[in-house]
Coordinates of C-alpha atoms and ligand atoms in Angstrom, one line a residue:
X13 CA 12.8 31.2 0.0
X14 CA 12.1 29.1 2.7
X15 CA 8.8 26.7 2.0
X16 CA 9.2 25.0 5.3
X17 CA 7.2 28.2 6.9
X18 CA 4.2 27.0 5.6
X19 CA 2.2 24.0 5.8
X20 CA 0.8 22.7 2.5
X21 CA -2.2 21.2 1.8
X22 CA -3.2 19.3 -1.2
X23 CA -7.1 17.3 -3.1
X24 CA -6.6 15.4 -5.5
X25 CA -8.8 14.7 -8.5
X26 CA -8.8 11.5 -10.1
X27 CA -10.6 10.6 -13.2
X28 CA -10.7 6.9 -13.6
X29 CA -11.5 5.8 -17.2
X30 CA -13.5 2.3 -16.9
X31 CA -12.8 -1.1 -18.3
X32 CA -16.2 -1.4 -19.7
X33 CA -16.2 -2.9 -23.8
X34 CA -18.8 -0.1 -24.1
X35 CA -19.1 3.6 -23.9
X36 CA -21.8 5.3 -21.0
X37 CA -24.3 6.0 -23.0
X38 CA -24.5 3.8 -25.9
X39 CA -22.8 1.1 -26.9
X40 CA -19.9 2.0 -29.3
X41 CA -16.7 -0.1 -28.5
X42 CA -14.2 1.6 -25.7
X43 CA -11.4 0.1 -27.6
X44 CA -7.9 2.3 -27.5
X45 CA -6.1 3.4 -30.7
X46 CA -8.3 2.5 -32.9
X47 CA -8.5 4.2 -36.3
X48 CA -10.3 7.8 -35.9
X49 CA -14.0 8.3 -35.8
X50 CA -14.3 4.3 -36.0
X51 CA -16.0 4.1 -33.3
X52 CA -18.6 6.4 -32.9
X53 CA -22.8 6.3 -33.8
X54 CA -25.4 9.2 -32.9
X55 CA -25.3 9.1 -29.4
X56 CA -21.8 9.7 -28.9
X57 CA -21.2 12.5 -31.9
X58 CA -23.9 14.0 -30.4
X59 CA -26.3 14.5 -33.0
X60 CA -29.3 16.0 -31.9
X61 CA -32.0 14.1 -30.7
X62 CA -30.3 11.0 -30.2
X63 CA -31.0 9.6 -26.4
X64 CA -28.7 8.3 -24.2
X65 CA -29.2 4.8 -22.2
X66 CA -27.2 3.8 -19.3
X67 CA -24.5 2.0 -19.3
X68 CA -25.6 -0.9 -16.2
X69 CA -22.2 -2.2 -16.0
X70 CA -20.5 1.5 -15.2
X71 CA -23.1 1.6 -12.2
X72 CA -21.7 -1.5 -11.2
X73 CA -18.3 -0.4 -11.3
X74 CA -18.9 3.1 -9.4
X75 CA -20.4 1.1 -6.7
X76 CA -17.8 -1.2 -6.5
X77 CA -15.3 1.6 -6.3
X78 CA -17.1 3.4 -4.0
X79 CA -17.6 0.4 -1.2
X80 CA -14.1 -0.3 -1.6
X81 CA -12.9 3.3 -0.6
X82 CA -15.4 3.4 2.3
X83 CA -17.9 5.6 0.8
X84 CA -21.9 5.4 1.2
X85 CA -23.7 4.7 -1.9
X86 CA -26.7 7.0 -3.0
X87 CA -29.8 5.1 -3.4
X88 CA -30.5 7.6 -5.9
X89 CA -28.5 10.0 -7.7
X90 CA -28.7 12.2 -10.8
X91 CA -27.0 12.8 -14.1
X92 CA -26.1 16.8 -14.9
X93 CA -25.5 18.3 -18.0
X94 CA -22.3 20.7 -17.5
X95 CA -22.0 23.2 -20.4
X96 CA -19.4 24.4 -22.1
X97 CA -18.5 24.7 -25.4
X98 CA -15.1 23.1 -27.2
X99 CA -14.8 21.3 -29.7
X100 CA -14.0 17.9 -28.8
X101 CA -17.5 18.1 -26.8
X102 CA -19.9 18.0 -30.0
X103 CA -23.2 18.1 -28.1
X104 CA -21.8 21.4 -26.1
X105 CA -22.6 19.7 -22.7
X106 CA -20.7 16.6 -20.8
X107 CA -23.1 14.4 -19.0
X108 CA -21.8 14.3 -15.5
X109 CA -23.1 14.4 -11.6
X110 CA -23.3 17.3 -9.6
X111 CA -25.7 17.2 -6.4
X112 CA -26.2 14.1 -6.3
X113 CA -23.0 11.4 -7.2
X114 CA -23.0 8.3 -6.5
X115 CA -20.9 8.0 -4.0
X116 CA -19.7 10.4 -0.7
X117 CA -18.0 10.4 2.8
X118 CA -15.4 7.6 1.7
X119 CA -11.8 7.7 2.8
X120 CA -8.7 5.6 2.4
X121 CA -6.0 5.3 5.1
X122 CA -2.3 5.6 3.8
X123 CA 0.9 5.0 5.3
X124 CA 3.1 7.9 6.1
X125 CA 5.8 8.3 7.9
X126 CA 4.4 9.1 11.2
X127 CA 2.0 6.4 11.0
X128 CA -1.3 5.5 9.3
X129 CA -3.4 8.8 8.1
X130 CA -6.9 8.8 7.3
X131 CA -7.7 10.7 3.9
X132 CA -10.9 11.6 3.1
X133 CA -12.6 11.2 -0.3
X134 CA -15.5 13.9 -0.9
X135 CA -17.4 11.8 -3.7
X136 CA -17.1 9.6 -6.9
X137 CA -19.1 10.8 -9.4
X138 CA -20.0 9.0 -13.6
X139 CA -19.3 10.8 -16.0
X140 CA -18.8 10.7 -19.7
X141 CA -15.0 11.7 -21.1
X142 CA -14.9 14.0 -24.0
X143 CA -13.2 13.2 -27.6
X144 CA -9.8 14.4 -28.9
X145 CA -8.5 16.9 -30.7
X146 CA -5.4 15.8 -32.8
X147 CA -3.5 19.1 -33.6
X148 CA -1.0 20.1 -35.9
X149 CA 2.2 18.1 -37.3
X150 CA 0.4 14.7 -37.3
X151 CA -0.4 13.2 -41.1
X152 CA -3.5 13.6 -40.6
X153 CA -4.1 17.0 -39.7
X154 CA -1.3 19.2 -41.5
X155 CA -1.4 22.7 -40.1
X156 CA -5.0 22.2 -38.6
X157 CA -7.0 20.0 -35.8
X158 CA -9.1 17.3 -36.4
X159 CA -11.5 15.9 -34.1
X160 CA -11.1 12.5 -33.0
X161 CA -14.6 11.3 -31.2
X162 CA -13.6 7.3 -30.2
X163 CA -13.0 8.4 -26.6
X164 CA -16.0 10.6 -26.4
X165 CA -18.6 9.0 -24.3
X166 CA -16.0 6.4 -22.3
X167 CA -17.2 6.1 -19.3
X168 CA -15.0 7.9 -15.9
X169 CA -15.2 8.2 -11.9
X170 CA -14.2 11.1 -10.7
X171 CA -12.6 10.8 -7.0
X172 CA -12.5 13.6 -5.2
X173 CA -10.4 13.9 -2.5
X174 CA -11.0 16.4 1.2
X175 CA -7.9 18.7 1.2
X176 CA -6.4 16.1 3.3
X177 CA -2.5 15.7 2.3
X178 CA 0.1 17.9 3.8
X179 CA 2.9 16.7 1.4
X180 CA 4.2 15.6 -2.0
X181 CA 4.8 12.0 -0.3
X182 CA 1.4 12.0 1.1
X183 CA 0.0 12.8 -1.9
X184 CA 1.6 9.9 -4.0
X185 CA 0.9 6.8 -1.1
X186 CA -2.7 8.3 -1.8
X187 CA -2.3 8.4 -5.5
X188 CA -0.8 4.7 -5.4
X189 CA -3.2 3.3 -2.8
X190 CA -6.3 4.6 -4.9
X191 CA -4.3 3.2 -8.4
X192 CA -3.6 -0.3 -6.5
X193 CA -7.5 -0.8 -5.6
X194 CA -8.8 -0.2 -8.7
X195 CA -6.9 -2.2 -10.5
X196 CA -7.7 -4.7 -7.8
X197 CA -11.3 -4.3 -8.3
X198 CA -10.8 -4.7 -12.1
X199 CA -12.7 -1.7 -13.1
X200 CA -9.7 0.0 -14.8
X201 CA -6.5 -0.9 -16.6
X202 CA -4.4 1.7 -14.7
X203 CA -2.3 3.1 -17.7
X204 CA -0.5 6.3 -16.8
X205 CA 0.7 7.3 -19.9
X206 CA -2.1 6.0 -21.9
X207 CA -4.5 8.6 -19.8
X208 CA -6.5 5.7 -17.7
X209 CA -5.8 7.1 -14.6
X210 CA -5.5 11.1 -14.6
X211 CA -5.0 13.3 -11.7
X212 CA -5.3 17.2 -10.9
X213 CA -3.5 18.1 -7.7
X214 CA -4.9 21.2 -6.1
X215 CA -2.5 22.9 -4.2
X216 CA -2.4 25.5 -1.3
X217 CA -0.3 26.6 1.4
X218 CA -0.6 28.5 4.6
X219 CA 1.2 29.7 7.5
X220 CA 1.7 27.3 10.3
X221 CA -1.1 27.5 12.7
X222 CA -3.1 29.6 10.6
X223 CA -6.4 27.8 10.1
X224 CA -8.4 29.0 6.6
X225 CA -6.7 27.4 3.6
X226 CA -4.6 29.5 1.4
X227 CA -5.5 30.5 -2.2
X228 CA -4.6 27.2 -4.1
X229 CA -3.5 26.6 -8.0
X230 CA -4.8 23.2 -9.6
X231 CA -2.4 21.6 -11.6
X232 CA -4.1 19.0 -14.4
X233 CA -3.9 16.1 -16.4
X234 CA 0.3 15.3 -15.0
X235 CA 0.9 11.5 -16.8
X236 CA 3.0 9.6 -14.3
X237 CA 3.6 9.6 -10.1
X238 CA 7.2 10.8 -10.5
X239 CA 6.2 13.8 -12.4
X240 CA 2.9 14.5 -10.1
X241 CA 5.5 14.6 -7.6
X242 CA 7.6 16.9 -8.9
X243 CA 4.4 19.5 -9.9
X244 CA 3.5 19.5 -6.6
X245 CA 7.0 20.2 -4.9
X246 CA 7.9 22.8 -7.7
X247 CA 4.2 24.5 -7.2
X248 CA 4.8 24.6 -3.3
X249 CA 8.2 26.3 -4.0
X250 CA 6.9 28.8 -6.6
X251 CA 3.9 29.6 -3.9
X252 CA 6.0 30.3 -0.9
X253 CA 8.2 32.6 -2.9
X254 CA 5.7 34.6 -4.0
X255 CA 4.3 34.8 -0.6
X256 CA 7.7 35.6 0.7
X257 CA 7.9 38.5 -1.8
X258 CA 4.8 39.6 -0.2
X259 CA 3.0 39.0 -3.2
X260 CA -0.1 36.4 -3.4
X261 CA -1.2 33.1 -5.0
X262 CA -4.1 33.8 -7.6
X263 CA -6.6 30.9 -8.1
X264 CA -5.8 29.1 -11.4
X265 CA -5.1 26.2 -13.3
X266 CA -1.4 25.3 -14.1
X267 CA -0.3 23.0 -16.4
X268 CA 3.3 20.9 -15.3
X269 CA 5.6 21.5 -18.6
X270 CA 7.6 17.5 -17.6
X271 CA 11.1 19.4 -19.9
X272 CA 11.7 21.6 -17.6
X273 CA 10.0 20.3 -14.2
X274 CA 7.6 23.7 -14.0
X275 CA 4.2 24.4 -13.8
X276 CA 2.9 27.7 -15.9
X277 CA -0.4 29.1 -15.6
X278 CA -3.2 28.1 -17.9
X279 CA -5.9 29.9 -16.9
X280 CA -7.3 31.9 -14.4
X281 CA -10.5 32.2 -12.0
X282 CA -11.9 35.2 -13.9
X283 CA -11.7 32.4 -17.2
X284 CA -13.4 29.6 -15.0
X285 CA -16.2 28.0 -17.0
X286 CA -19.8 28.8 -15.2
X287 CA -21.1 25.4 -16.7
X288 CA -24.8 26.0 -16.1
X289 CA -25.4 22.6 -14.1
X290 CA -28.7 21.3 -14.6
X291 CA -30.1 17.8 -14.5
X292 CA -30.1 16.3 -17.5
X293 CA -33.9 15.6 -19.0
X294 CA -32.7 12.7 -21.4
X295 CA -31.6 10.6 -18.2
X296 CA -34.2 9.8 -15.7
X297 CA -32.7 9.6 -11.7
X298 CA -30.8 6.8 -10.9
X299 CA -32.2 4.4 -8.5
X300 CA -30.1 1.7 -6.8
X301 CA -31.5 -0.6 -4.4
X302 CA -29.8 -2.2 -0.9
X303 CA -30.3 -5.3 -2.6
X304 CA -27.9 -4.3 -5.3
X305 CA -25.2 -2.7 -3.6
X306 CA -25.5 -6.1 -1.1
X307 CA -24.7 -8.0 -4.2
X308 CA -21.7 -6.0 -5.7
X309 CA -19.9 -6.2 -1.5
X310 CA -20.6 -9.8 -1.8
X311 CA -18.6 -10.0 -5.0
X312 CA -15.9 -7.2 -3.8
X313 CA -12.8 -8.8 -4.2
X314 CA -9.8 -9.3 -1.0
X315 CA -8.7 -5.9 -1.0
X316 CA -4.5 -5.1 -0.8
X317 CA -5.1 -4.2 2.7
X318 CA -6.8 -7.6 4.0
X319 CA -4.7 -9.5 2.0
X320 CA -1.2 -8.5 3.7
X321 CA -2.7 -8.6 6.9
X322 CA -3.4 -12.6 6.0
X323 CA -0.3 -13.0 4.4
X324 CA 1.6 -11.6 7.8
X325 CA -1.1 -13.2 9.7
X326 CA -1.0 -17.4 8.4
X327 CA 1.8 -17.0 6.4
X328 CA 4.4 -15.9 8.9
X329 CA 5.8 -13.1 5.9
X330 CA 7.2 -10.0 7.6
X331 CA 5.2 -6.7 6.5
X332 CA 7.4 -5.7 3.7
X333 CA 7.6 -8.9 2.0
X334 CA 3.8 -9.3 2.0
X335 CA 3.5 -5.7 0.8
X336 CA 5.5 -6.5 -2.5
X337 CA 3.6 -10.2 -3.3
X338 CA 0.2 -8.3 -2.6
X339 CA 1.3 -5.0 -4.7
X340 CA -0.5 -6.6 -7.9
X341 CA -3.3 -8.8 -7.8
X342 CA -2.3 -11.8 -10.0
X343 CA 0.9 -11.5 -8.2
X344 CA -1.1 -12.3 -5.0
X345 CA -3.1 -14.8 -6.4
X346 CA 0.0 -16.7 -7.9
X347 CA 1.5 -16.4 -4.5
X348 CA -1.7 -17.9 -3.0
X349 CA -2.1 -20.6 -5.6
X350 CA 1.4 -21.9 -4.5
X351 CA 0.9 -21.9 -0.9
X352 CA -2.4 -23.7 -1.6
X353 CA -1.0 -26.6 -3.2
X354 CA 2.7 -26.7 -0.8
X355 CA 2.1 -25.3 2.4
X356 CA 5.3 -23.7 3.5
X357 CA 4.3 -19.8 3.1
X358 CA 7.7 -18.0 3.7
X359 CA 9.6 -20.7 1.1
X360 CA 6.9 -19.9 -1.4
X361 CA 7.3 -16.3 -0.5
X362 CA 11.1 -16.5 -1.5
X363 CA 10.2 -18.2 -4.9
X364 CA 8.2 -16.1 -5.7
X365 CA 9.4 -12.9 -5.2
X366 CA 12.8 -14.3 -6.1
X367 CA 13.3 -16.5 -8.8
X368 CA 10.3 -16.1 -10.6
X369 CA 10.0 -12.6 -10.6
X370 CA 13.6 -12.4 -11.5
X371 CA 12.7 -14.8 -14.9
X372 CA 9.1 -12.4 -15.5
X373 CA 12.0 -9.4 -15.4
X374 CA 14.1 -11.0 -17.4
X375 CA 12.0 -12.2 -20.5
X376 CA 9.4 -8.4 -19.8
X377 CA 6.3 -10.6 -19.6
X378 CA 3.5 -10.8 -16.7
X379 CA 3.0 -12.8 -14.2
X380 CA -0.4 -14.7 -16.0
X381 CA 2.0 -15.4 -18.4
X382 CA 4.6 -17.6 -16.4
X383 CA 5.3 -20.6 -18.3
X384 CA 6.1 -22.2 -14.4
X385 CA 2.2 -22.5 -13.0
X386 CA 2.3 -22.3 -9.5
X387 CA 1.4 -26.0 -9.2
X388 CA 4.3 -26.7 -11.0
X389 CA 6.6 -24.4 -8.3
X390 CA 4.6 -26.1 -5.6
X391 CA 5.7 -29.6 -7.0
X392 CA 9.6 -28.5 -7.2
X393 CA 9.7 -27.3 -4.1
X394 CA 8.1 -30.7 -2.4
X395 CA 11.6 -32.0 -4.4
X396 CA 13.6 -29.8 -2.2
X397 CA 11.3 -30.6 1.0
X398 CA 11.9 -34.3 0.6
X399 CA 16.0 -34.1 -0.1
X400 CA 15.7 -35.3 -3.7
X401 CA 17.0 -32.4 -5.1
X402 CA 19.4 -29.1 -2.9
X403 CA 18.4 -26.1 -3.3
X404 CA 21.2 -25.0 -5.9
X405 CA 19.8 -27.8 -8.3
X406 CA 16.6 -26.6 -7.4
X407 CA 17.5 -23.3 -9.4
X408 CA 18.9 -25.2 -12.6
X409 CA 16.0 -27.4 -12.3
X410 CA 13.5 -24.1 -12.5
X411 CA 15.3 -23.1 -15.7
X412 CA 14.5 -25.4 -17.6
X413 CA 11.0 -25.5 -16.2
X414 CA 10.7 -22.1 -17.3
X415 CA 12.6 -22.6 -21.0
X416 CA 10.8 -25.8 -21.7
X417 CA 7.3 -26.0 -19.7
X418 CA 8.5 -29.4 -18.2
X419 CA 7.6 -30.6 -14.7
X420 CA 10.2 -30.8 -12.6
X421 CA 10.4 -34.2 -11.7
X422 CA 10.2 -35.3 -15.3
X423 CA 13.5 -33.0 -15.5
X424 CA 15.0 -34.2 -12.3
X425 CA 14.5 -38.0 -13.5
X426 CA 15.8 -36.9 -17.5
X427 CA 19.1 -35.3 -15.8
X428 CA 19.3 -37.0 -12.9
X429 CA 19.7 -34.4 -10.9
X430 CA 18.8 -36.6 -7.5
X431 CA 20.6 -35.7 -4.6
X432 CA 22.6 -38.6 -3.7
X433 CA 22.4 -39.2 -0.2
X434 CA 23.8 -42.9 -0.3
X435 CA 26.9 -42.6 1.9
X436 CA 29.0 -44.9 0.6
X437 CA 28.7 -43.0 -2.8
X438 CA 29.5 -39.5 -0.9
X439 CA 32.4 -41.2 0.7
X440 CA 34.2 -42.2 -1.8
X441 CA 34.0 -38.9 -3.7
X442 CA 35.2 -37.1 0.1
X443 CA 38.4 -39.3 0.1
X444 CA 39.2 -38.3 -3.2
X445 CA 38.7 -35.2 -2.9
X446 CA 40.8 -34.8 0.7
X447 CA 43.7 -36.9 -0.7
X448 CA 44.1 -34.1 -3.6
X449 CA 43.9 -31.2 -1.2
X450 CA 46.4 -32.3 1.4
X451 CA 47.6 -28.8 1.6
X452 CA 44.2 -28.2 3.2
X453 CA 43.6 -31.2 5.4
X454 CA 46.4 -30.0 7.4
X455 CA 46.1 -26.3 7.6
X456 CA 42.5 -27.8 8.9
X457 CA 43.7 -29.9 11.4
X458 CA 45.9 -26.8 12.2
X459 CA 43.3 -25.3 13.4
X460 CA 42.5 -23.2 10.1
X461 CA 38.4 -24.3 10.5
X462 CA 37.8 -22.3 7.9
X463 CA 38.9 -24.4 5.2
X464 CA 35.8 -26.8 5.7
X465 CA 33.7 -24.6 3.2
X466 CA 36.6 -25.0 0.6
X467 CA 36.7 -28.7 0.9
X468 CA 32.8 -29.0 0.8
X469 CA 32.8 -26.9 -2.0
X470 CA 34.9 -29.2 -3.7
X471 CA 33.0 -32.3 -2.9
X472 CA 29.8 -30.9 -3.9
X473 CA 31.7 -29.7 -7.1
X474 CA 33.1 -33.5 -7.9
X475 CA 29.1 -34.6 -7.3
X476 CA 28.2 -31.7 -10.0
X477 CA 26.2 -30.4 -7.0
X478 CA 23.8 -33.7 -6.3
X479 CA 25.8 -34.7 -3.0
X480 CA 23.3 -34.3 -0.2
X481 CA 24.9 -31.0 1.6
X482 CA 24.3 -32.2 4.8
X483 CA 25.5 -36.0 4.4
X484 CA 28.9 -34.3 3.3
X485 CA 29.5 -31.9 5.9
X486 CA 28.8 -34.7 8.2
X487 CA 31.4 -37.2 6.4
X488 CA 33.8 -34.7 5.8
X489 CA 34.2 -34.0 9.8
X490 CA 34.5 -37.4 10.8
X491 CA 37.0 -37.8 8.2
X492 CA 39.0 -34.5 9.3
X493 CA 39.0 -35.1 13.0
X494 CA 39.3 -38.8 13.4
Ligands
ADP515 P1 -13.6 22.6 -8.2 O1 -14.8 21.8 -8.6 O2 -13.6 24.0 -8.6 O3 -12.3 22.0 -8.7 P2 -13.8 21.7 -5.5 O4 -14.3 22.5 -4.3 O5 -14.7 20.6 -5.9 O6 -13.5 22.7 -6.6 O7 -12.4 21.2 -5.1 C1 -11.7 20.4 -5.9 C2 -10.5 19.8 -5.1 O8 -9.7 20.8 -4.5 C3 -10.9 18.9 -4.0 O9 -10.0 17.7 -4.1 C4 -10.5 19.7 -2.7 O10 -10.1 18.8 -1.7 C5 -9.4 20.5 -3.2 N1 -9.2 21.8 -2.5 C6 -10.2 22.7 -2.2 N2 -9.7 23.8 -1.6 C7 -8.3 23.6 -1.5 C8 -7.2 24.3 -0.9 N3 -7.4 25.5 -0.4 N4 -6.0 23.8 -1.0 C9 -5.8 22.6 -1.6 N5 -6.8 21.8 -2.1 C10 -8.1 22.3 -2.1
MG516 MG1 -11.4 20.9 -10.0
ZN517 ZN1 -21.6 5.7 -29.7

């Protein structure tokens, strides 16, 4: 019973479905949940003789993916056809790569908790994703399966991963690092649950020290990082016990059952598909010239990484803060816009991650649909940098921004929410309010200092919070101690 004998080791595989309009080869729409069948022509049901054309734009996208996770790019590479029969697949064969991808000898570095660790990405390889079957209890298919064919022919990367991770943990920062740049490059919507981004964890353990890889089990198709998680630590359990038992881990695939947090075996090596590889006649070899790939790193997009190193670098933000702003790219880019127009890089950072990402919480929308723009931040906080407003009206002046698209000096100058910083105003409000707290005057001048928040408290309450803090402090002292 005791996993901590054994080192683990863990590859991923991480089919990425592509934000193309259009399928690989041909161009049907790649538009989810559409009605059945609706999208579909020759090429993708398969019918025979119908030829396939490349999709340019997936090309794009795989090198784009592949510069960003370090990888070299094949200037040329070949489509397979890998056979096997089922029937979501109508032609019998998936158009894939095999010798040749696209893409090899990438890596990404994660953090871990002994530091930054280097993991190594095998190859990226294009390939077509099959259709659907829809089985069973749904109206359409009472007691029986139909075949659904809208995602066949939507165009994937497959990632490979080296057998790089030694943990669960590991295994997620890569999962989430990988997830973060691609939605960063733009090349896919990220969706979990809607099957955008799908991973199969293979995993293995072995003796400490020893140095061949033990037998390992692949786990497929788990929908969310919590439950990838939880696949692999319950598979690493399940592995060392039978080891333990002296019994040994059989090469298979294992599917996680999310109810009851367990994988189950699905099939095993003697079942493996021999899918007959072969390079696919209909597709002649890919070429992609220097020029090309030049063009597609000029228009690679500031990757997470860069972008909190600048943030901690000119911005002044402390590792973790730049970490959250940069964690989504529109995020980033509203944080950037603001600093643009107002300069002060940790005030906007607080905004930003504070109040407005409190109010997108709160009313469940995105960021690129803030009804504050971040010129309009950058304008209310020059209000606070030139005293016209404190910083608690500041908030109250941000609501209303928010609820009614105003700017905020057009709501400051409506409400008149100005700070008053004319002393002989402030003065007058600090007698009155030390003659009715007499009680407090004297415990202050009894050495009780602490009742100077109280009374400013209740200045700044009598100015309905437009005193100028600092004016009142300084009047209320001169008052108490002369
Ligand atoms: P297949 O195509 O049969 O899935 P590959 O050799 O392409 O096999 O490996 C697939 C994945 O399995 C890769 O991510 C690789 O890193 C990982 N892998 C290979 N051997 C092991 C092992 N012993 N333990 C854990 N992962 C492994
Ligand atoms: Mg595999
Ligand atoms: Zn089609």
């Amino acid at each position: 019973m005791e996993s901590s004998q054994y080192e683990v080791v863990i590859g991923l595989e991480v089919h990425v479905q592509l934000t193309t309009k259009t399928k690989i080869f041909c161009g049907c729409s790649t538009r989810f949940g559409s009605a059945p069948n609706s999208q579909t022509c020759p090429v993708c049901l398969g019918m025979p003789g119908a030829l396939p054309v490349l999709n340019r734009q997936v090309v794009e996208y795989a090198i784009r993916t592949g510069l960003a996770t370090n990888c070299t790019i094949a200037p040329r590479s070949i489509f397979a056809r890998k056979n096997y029969f089922y029937p979501d697949l109508p032609k019998g064969y998936q158009i894939s790569q095999f010798e040749l991808p696209i893409c090899e000898h990438g890596h990404l570095d994660i953090e871990t908790e002994a530091g930054s660790k280097r993991v190594g990405i095998t190859r990226i390889h294009m390939e077509e994703d099959a259709g659907k079957l829809l089985h069973g209890d749904s109206p359409e298919a009472k007691n029986s399966s139909l075949v659904d064919l809208n995602r066949a022919c939507t165009p994937l990367l497959e990632i490979v991963s080296e057998p790089d991770m030694r943990s669960a943990d590991e295994a997620i920062a890569y999962l989430k690092k990988l997830h973060q740049i691609v939605m960063y490059l733009g090349v896919c919507d990220g969706n979990l649950e809607e099957g955008s981004f799908r991973c199969d964890a293979n995993v293995s353990i072995r003796p400490w020290g020893q140095k061949e890889f033990g037998t390992r089990a692949e786990l497929k198709n788990i929908n969310s990082f919590r439950f990838i998680k939880q696949a692999i630590e319950y598979e690493v359990e399940r592995q060392a016990d039978l080891l333990d038992e002296g019994g040994k881990v059989v090469q298979e695939t294992r599917l996680f059952d999310s109810a009851t947090g367990m994988t189950r075996s699905m099939r095993g090596k003697e079942e493996a598909h021999d899918y007959r590889y072969f390079p696919d006649p209909d597709l002649v070899p890919l070429v992609v010239s220097p020029e090309w790939i030049e063009a597609v790193r000029r228009e690679l997009p500031e990757l997470p990484e860069a972008k909190i190193e600048r943030f901690v670098g000119d911005f002044d933000l402390n590792r973790t803060e730049a970490e959250v702003l940069a964690a989504d790219r529109a995020m980033a880019d509203y944080y950037d816009a603001t600093v643009a127009k107002h300069g002060n890089g940790k005030l906007c950072a607080n905004w930003v991650m504070g109040e407005v990402q409190r109010r997108l919480n709160e009313d469940g929308i995105a960021i690129g649909d803030s009804p504050v723009t971040p010129e309009g931040l950058a304008a209310l906080l020059a209000r606070l940098d030139d005293s016209t407003i404190s910083g608690k009206i500041a908030k109250t002046v941000f609501e209303e921004m928010w609820r009614t698209g105003k700017a905020a000096d057009a709501i400051i100058e409506e409400k008149g929410l100005k700070q008053v910083t004319d002393t002989g105003a402030i003065e007058q409000i600090v007698d009155e309010v030390l003659a009715a707290n007499a009680d407090q005057v004297e415990e202050y001048r009894g050495g009780k200092e602490k009742v100077l928040g109280f009374l400013v408290g209740q200045v700044m309450k009598a100015s309905r919070g437009k005193a100028n803090p600092a004016l009142v402090n300084e009047l209320l002292l001169k008052k108490l101690k002369g």
